[in-house]
Amino acid sequence: MTGLTDQAIAILRRNDRGGYTVPTHGLYPYQWNWDSAFVALGFAEFDRDRAWAEIETLVSAQWSDGMIPHIIFHQEDPGYFPGPSVWATGKTPATSGITQPPVLASVVRTLWEAEGADPGCSRMRALYSACVRSHRWFHEFRDPKDNGLVMVTHNWETGRDNSSEWDDALSRVDTTGVGTYQRRDTGHVDAAMRPTQQEYDRYVAILQFGRNTGWNHREIADKGPFRVVDVGMSMELLRANRDLLVMARALSDTDVVTELEQRITLSEAGMDWLWNEDVGAYCSRDATTGESSSLVTNASFLAFYAGVGSKTQQARLLNALERITTTAHYLLPSLEAGSRDYDHKRYWRGPIWLVVSYMVAQGLAEAGHLEWAERIRTDSSKLIEKSGFYESFSPETGDGSGGPDFSWTAAMWLAWCGKGGQL
Ligand code: GLC
């Protein structure tokens, strides 16, 4: 155990580029939004100052409208596509033009509470304000139905890049104008673990649409080629609003308290729009066609983390979890085996990602399902013990997939699964 803890610390130190951490050397040479949030939880276990700095660097690239971008290109690296010149957002520092899951407020709360929850903590106060602005951005630009859920305009925003949940919406994306480009990801890892070329063309076409609007997020939200209400981000934002509310109350920020209470009520009621009664789970849903993906993914189980679902709905989710144990040797796969295009090695179509497992386990524990939370935690630590700190892991064999020496996997070991029974 100590050996793995030392290794995890060494990975974070090695991937530290001075104030921010790359997800892994080579494949992802920049700062990613939700990676940094989880990485901060890892740093907090041995260097609190560095944990705050990770998030402060991320937030320093927040757009004036409140959006926190999904990638910050602190320095050019030819080994990644699409780089800053492809996004062409014109920001300093250079950034991508889309966002990523809003888990930041939840992490800020954790860091702040670990330091004694002093309302006078200036680092918390600054990040709290950044989170309030970011959550308002979601509300203003990404809630077209005004039901407190989150619509994404690029599948990369979800953080679950090639999940089968996006296939139908992606199949309608016109790729005829994409032109030629050189992918870099498949030069770093086995192509069988990455999205296909056809998928990549669609990702680039959606990017180009945004760029052609001058990154006008109103226009992108109204007319973009990809408009899906993501179950993952909807759950994460609801949870993040609850965590932000705790800080708003501690700061006696009464207007924000009222605003957040209203949003939370809206989202709690709105979430039923994602419930799929036939499947017995929350599923992502297309904002244009209204179609449910009907797919059970790891994000479906974030309902516990968000604190939603009636007793019956939660019982059905637990049934789904039980069913998944009959095909998955390790929990929690990103897609249930037998689902359309399930592939235990391919990215978000089956492999286990510890950051999502962490949130799901936290939610299950809070809801009193301690055995399930512990099962997910011990499976997660077994994966690291067996295969090392990979980007993701096969739920069938436990082998690592994607990049090695991954920052957020190391962080999850330190903050969660390597720690024994605590969350
Ligand atoms: C991949 C993942 C995404 C992550 C990024 C950097 O794109 O799908 O969730 O943020 O890599 O690790």
PDB file of C-alpha atoms in Angstrom, residues 275-281 294 316:
ATOM      1  CA  TRP A 275     -35.784   9.006 -15.915  1.00  0.00           C
ATOM      2  CA  ASN A 276     -36.437   6.130 -18.318  1.00  0.00           C
ATOM      3  CA  GLU A 277     -39.139   3.943 -16.839  1.00  0.00           C
ATOM      4  CA  ASP A 278     -38.552   1.065 -19.282  1.00  0.00           C
ATOM      5  CA  VAL A 279     -34.878   0.896 -18.462  1.00  0.00           C
ATOM      6  CA  GLY A 280     -35.255   1.743 -14.788  1.00  0.00           C
ATOM      7  CA  ALA A 281     -32.499   4.338 -14.787  1.00  0.00           C
ATOM      8  CA  SER A 294     -31.991   4.174 -22.969  1.00  0.00           C
ATOM      9  CA  ARG A 316     -34.445   0.142  -9.513  1.00  0.00           C
TER      10      ARG A 316
END
